[in-house]
mmCIF file of C-alpha atoms and ligand atoms in Angstrom:
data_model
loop_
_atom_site.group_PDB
_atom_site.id
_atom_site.type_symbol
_atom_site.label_atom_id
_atom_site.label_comp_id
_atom_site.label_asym_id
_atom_site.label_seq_id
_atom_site.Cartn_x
_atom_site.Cartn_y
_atom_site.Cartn_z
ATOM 1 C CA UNK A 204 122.819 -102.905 -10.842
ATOM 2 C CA UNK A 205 124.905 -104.994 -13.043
ATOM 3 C CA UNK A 206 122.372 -108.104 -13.848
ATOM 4 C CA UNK A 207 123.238 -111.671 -13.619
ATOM 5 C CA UNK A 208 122.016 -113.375 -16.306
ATOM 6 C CA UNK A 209 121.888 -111.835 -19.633
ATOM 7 C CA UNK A 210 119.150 -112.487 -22.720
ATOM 8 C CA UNK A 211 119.554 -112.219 -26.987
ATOM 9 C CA UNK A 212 118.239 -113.429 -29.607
ATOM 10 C CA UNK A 213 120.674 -114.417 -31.127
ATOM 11 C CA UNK A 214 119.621 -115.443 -34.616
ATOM 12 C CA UNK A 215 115.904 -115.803 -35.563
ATOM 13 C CA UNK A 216 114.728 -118.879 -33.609
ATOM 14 C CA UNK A 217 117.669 -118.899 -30.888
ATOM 15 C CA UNK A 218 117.375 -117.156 -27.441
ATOM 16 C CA UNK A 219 120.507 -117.523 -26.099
ATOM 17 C CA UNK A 220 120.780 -116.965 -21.951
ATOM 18 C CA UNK A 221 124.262 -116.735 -20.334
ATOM 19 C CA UNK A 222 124.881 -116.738 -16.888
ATOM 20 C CA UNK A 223 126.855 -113.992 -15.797
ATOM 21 C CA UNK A 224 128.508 -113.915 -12.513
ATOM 22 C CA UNK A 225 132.294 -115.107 -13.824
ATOM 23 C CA UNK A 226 133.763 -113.285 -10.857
ATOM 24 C CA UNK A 227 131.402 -115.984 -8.372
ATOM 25 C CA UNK A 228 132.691 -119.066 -10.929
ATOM 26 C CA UNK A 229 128.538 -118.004 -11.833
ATOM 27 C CA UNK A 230 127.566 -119.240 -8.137
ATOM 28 C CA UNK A 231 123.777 -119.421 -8.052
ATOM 29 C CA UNK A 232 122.369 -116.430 -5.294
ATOM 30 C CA UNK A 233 118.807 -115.413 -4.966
ATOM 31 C CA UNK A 234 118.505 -112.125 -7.532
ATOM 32 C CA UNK A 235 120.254 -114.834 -10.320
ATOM 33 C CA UNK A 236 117.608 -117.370 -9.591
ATOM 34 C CA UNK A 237 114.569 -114.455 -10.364
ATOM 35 C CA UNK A 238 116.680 -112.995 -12.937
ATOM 36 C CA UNK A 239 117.056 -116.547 -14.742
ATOM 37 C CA UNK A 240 113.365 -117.092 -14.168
ATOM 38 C CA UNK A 241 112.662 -113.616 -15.699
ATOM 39 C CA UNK A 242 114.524 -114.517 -18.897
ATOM 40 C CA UNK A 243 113.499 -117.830 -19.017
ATOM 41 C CA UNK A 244 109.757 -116.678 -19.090
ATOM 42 C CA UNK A 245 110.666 -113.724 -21.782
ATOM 43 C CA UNK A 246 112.241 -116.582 -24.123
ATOM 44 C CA UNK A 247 109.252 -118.842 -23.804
ATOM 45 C CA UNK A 248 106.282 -116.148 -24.243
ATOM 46 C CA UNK A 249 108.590 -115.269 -27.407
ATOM 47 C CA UNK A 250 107.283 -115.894 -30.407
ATOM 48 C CA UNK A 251 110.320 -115.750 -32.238
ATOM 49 C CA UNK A 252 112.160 -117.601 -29.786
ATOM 50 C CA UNK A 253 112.236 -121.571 -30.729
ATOM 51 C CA UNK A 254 114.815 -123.091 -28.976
ATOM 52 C CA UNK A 255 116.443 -121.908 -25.954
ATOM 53 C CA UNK A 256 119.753 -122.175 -24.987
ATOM 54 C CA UNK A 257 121.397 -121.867 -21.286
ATOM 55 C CA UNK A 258 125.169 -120.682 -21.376
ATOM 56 C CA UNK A 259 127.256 -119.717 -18.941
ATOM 57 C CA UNK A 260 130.117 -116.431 -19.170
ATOM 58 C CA UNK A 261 133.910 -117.680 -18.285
ATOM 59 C CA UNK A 262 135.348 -120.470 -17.218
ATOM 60 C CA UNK A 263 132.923 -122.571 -15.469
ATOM 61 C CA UNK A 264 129.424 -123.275 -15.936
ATOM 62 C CA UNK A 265 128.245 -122.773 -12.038
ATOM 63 C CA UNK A 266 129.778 -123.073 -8.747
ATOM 64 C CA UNK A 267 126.458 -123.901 -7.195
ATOM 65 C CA UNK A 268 124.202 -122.258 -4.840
ATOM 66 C CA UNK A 269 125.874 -118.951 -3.666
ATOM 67 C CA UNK A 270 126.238 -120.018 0.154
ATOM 68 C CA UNK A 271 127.466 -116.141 0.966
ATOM 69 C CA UNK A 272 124.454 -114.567 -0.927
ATOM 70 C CA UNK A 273 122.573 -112.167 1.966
ATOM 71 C CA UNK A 274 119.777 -112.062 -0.012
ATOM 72 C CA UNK A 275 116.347 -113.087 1.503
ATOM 73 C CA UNK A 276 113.772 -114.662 -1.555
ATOM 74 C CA UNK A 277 110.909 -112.767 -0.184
ATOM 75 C CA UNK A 278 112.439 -109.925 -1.544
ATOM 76 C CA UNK A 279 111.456 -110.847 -4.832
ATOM 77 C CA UNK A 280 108.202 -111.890 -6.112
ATOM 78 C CA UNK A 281 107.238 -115.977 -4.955
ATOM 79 C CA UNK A 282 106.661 -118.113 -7.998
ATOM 80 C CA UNK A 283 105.312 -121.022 -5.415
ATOM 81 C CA UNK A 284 102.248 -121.089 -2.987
ATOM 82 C CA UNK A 285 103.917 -122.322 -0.097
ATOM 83 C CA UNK A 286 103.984 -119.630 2.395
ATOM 84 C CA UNK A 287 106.251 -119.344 5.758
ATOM 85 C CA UNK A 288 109.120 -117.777 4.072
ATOM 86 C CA UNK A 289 110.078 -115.541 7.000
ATOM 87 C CA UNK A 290 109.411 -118.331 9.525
ATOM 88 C CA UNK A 291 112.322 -118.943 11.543
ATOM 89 C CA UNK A 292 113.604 -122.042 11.602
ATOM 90 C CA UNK A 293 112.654 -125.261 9.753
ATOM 91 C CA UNK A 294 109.869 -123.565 8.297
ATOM 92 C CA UNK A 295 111.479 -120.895 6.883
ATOM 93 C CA UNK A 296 114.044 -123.047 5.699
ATOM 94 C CA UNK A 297 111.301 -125.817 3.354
ATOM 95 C CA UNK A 298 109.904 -122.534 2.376
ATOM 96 C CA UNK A 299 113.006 -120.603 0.665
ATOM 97 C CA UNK A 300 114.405 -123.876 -0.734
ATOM 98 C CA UNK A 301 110.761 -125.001 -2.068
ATOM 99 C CA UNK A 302 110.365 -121.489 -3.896
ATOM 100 C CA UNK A 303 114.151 -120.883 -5.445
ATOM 101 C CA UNK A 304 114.921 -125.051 -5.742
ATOM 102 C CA UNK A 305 112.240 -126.846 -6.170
ATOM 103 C CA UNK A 306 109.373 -124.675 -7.479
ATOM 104 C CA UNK A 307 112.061 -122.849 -9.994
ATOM 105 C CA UNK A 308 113.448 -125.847 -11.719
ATOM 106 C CA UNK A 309 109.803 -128.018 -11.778
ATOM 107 C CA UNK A 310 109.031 -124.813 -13.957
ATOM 108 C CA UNK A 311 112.345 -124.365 -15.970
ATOM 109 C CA UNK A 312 111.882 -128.036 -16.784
ATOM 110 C CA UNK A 313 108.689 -127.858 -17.780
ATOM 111 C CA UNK A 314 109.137 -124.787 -20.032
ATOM 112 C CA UNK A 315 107.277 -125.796 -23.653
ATOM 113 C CA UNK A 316 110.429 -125.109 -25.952
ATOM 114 C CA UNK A 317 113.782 -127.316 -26.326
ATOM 115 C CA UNK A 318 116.274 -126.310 -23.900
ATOM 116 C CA UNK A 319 120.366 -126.820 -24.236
ATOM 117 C CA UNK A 320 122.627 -126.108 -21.355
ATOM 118 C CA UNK A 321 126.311 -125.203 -23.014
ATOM 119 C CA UNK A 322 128.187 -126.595 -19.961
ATOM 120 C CA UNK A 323 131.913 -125.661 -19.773
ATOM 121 C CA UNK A 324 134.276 -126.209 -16.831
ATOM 122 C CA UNK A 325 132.827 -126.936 -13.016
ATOM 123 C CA UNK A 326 129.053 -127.634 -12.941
ATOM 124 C CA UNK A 327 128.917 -128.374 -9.107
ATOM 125 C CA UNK A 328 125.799 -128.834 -6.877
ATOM 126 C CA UNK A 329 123.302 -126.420 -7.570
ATOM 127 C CA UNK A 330 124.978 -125.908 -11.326
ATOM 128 C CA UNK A 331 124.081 -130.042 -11.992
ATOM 129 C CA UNK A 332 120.377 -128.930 -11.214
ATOM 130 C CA UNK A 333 120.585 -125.838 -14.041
ATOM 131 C CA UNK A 334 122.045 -128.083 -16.638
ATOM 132 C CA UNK A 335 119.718 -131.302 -15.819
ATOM 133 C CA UNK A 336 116.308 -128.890 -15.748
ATOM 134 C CA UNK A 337 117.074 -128.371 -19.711
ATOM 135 C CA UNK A 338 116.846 -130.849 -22.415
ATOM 136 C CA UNK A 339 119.945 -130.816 -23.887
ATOM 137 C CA UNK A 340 123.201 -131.065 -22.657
ATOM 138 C CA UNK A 341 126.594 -130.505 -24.567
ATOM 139 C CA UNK A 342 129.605 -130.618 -22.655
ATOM 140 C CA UNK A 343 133.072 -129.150 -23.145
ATOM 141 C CA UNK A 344 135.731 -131.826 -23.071
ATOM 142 C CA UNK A 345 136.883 -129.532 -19.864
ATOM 143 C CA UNK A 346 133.553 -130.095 -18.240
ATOM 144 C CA UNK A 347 133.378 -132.059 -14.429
ATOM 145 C CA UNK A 348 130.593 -132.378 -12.434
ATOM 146 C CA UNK A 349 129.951 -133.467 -8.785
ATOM 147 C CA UNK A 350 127.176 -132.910 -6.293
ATOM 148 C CA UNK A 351 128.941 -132.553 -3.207
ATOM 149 C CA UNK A 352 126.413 -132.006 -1.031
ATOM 150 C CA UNK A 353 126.393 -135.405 1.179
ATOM 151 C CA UNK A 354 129.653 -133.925 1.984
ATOM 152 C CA UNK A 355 128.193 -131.211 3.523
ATOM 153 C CA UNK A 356 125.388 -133.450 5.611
ATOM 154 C CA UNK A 357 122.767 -133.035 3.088
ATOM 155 C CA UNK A 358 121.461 -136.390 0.945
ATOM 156 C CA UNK A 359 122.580 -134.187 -2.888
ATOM 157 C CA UNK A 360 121.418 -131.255 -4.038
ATOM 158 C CA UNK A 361 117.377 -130.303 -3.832
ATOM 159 C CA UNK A 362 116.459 -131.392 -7.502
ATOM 160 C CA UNK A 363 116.494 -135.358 -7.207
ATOM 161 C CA UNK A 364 116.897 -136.430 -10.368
ATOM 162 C CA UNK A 365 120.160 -138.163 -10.318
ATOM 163 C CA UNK A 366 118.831 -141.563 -10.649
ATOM 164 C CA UNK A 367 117.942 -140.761 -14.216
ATOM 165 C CA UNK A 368 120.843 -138.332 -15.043
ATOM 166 C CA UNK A 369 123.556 -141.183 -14.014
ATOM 167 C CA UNK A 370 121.485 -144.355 -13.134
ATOM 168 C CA UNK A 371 120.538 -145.608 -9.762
ATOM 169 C CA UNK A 372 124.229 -147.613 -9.215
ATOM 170 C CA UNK A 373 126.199 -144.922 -10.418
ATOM 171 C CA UNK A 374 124.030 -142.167 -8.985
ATOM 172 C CA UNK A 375 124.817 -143.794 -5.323
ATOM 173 C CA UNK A 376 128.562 -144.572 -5.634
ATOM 174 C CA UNK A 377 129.161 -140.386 -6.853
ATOM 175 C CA UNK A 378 126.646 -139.400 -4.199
ATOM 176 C CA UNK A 379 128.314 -141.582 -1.294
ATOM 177 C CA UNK A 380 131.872 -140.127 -2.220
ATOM 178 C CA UNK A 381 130.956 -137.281 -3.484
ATOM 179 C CA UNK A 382 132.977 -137.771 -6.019
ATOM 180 C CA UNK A 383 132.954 -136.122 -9.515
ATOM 181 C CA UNK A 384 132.986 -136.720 -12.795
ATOM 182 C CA UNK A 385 133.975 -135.607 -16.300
ATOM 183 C CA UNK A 386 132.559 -134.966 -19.686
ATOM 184 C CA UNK A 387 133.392 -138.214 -21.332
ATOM 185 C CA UNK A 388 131.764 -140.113 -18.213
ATOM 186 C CA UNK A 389 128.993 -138.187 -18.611
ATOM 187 C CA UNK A 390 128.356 -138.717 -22.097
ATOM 188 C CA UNK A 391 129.203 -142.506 -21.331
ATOM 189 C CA UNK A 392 126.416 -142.825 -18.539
ATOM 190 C CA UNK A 393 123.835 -140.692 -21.181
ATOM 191 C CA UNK A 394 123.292 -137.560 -18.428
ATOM 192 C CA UNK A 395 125.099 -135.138 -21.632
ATOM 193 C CA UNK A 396 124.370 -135.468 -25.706
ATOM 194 C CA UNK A 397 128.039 -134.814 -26.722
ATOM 195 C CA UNK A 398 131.006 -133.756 -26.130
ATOM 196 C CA UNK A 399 133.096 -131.321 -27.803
ATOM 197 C CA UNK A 400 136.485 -129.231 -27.508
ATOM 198 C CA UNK A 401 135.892 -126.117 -25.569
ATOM 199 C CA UNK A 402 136.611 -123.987 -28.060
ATOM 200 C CA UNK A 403 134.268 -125.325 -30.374
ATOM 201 C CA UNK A 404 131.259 -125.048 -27.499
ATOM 202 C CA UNK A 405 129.375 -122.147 -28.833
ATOM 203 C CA UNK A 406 129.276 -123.200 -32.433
ATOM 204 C CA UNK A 407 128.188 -126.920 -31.796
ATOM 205 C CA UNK A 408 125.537 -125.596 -29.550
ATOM 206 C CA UNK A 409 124.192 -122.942 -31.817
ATOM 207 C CA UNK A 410 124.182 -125.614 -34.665
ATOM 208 C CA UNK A 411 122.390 -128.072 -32.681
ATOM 209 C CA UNK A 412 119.993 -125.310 -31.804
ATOM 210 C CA UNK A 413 119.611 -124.433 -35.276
ATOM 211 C CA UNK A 414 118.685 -128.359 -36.141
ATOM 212 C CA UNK A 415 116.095 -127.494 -33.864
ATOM 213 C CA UNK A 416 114.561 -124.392 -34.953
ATOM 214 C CA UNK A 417 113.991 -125.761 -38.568
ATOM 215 C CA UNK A 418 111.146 -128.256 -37.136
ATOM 216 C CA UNK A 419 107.883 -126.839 -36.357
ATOM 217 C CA UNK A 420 107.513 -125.145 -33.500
ATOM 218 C CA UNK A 421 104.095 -127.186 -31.992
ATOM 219 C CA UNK A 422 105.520 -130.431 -32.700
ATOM 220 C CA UNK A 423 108.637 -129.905 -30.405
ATOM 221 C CA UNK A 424 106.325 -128.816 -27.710
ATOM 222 C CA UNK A 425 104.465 -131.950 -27.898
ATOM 223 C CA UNK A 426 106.994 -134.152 -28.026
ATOM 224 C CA UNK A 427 109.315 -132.213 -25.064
ATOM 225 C CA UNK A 428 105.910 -133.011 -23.390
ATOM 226 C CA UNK A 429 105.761 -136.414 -24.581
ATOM 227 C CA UNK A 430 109.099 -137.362 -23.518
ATOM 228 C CA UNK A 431 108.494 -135.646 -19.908
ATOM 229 C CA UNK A 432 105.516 -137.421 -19.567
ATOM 230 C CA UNK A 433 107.070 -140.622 -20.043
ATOM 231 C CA UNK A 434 109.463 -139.653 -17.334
ATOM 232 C CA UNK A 435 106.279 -138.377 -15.026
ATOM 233 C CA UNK A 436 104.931 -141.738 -15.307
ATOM 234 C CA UNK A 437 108.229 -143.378 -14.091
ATOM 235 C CA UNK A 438 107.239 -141.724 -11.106
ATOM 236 C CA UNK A 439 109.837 -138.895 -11.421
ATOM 237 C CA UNK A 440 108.371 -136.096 -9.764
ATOM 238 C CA UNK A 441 107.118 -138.135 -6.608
ATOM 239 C CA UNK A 442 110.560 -139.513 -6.306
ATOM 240 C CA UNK A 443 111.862 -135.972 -6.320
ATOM 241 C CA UNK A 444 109.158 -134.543 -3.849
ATOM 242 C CA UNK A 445 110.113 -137.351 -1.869
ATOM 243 C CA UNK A 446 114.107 -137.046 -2.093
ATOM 244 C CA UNK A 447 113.512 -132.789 -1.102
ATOM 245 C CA UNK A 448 111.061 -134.052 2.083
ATOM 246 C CA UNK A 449 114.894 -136.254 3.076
ATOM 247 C CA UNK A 450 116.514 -133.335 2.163
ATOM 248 C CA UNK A 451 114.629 -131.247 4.600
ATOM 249 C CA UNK A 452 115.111 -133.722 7.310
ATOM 250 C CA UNK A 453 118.629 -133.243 6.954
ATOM 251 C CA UNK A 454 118.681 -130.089 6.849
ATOM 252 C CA UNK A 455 116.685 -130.071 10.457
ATOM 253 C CA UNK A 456 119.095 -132.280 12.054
ATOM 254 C CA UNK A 457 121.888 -129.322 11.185
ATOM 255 C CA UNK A 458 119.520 -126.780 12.337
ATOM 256 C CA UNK A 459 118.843 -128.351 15.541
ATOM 257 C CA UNK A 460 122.582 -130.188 16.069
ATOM 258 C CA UNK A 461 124.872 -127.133 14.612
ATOM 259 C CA UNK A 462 122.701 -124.572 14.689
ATOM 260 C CA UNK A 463 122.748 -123.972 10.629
ATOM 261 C CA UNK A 464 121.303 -126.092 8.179
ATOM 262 C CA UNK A 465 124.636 -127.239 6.821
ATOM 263 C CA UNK A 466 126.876 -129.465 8.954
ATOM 264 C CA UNK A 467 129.827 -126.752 10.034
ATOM 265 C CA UNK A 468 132.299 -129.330 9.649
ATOM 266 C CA UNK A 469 131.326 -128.517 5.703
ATOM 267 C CA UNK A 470 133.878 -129.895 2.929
ATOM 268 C CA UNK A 471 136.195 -132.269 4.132
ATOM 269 C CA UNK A 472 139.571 -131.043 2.976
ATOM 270 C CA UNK A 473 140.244 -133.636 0.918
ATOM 271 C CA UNK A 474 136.935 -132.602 -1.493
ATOM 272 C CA UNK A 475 137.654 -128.208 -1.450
ATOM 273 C CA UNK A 476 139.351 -128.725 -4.932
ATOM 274 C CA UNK A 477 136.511 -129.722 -6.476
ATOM 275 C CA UNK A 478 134.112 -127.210 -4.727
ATOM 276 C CA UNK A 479 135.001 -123.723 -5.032
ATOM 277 C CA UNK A 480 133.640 -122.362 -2.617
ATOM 278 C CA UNK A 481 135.271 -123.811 -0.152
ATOM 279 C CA UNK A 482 137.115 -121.691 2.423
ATOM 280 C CA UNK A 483 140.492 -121.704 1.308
ATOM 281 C CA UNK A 484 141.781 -122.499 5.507
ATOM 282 C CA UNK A 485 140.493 -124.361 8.321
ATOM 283 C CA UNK A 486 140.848 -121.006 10.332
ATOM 284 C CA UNK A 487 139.517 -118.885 7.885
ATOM 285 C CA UNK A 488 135.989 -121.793 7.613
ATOM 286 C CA UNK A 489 136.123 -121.530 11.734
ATOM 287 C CA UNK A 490 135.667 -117.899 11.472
ATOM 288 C CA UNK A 491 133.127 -118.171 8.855
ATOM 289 C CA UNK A 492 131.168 -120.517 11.081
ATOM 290 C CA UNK A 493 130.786 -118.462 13.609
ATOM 291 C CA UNK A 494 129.788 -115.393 11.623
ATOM 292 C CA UNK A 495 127.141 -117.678 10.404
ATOM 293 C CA UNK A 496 125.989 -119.110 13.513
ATOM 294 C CA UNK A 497 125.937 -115.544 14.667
ATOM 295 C CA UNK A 498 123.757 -114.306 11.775
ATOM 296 C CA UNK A 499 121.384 -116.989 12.478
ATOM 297 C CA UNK A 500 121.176 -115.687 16.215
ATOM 298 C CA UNK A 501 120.726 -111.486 14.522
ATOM 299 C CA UNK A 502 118.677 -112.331 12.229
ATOM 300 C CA UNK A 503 114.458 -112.807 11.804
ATOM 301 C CA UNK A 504 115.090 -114.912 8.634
ATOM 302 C CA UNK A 505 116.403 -118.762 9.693
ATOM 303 C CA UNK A 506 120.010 -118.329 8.226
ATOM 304 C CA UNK A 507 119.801 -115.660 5.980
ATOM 305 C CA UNK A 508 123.882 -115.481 5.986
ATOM 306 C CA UNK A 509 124.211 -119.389 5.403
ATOM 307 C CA UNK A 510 122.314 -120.357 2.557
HETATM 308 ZN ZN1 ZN B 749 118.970 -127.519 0.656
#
């Protein structure tokens, strides 16, 4: 099986991981989310590994959450202690999206090396929550980013954090319009270090990284910690606990309304161009609906086909 995220060393101090679904615009499914844990983990119990970098193979950065993937999570092995995950239902539903969402980027974030995410092209949804779990962003000047998701009856994407990333004002006018943004905004409102020409990505992250890797290795865990903390204290990861417990509510009020736990009405037309996935016809989505609803029916796990 062709793997989904790939892992080097790059230079001594620099573990570079890439994304590596181009084909999916790198569209975030269940083995990707356990394969970027796996590497994750290998770069941070490596000694020789200082600084980590997050990258991304072709055009875009990520698509989001894969919302074809047929992959159940309990397939793999559960990182989180929360049980249920072949519940039907709600509680299958806080289950899966506590282990892959919640439970995978609380860790990612918390990893004890500086991270960079290299972001190129679309980051959308579920690719905002990648980038924003590391330390460090650079941005290609070809870089937008949007979190959709209110478009699609859910209150943004499970990792709550856009408060900080954009501020509270600006986080609520992208979030109510799900509208999107680009690199030099993003630099502008502080969510990304710098920006630089896209062909020029690699090299300005892999010097950055290298700036990095000269310092000693304990005193950039401490002060990674130091600087989470700070944000811990804000109250942070209670805001984000609380944000996923909305998130789930809305989520419930699909399940029970629609049947699925995503409003079947799903991108409004006018939003598909900046979300990929979108289905590229209103007959082709209406067909697509009901294959979903229809899985839902089949199938033991509460929407395996509509993630
Ligand atoms: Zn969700």
């Amino acid at each position: 099986m062709t793997s989904t995220v790939q892992y080097e060393v790059v230079e001594p101090g620099i573990g570079v991981i890439t994304l590596n679904r181009p084909d999916k615009r790198n569209a975030q499914d269940v083995r990707m989310t356990y394969e970027l844990n796996d590497a994750f983990e290998r770069a941070a119990r490596d000694d020789a590994v200082k600084v980590i970098v997050l990258a991304a193979a072709g055009p875009h950065f990520s698509a989001g959450h894969d919302l074809n993937d047929v992959v159940w999570h309990d397939e793999f092995t559960q990182v989180s202690n929360w049980g249920g995950y072949g519940e039907p239902g709600a509680e299958g539903w806080v289950a899966r999206e506590e282990e892959i969402y919640l439970e995978m980027c609380a860790r990612w974030r918390s990893i004890p090396k500086p991270t960079i995410a290299a972001v190129q092209g679309r980051a959308i949804g579920g690719g905002l929550m990648l980038a924003w779990v590391c330390d460090l962003i650079i941005a290609a000047d070809d870089a937008v980013f949007c979190d959709p998701v209110v478009a699609m009856g859910v209150c943004g994407v499970e990792w709550f954090v856009h408060p900080w990333e954009l501020g509270p004002r600006k986080a609520k006018e992208l979030l109510f319009t799900s509208g999107s943004w680009d690199a030099d905004e993003a630099h502008r409102l502080g969510m990304v270090n710098s920006v630089v020409p896209r062909d020029e990505l690699t090299d300005a992250t892999l010097a950055l990284a290298r700036r990095i890797a000269a310092q000693p290795m304990f005193a950039l865990r401490l002060t990674k910690e130091a600087v989470n903390q700070a944000t811990d204290i804000q109250g942070q990861p209670s805001a984000v606990r609380a944000a996923f417990s909305l998130h789930q509510l809305a989520h419930t009020h699909n399940l029970e309304r629609y049947g699925i736990c995503l409003d079947p009405a799903g991108i409004p037309p006018a939003l598909q161009d900046r979300f990929p996935q979108a289905e590229p016809d209103d007959k082709l989505r209406a067909e697509r609906r009901a294959d979903r609803v229809a899985a839902v029916a089949d199938h033991p796990h509460p929407g395996k086909a509509q993630a």
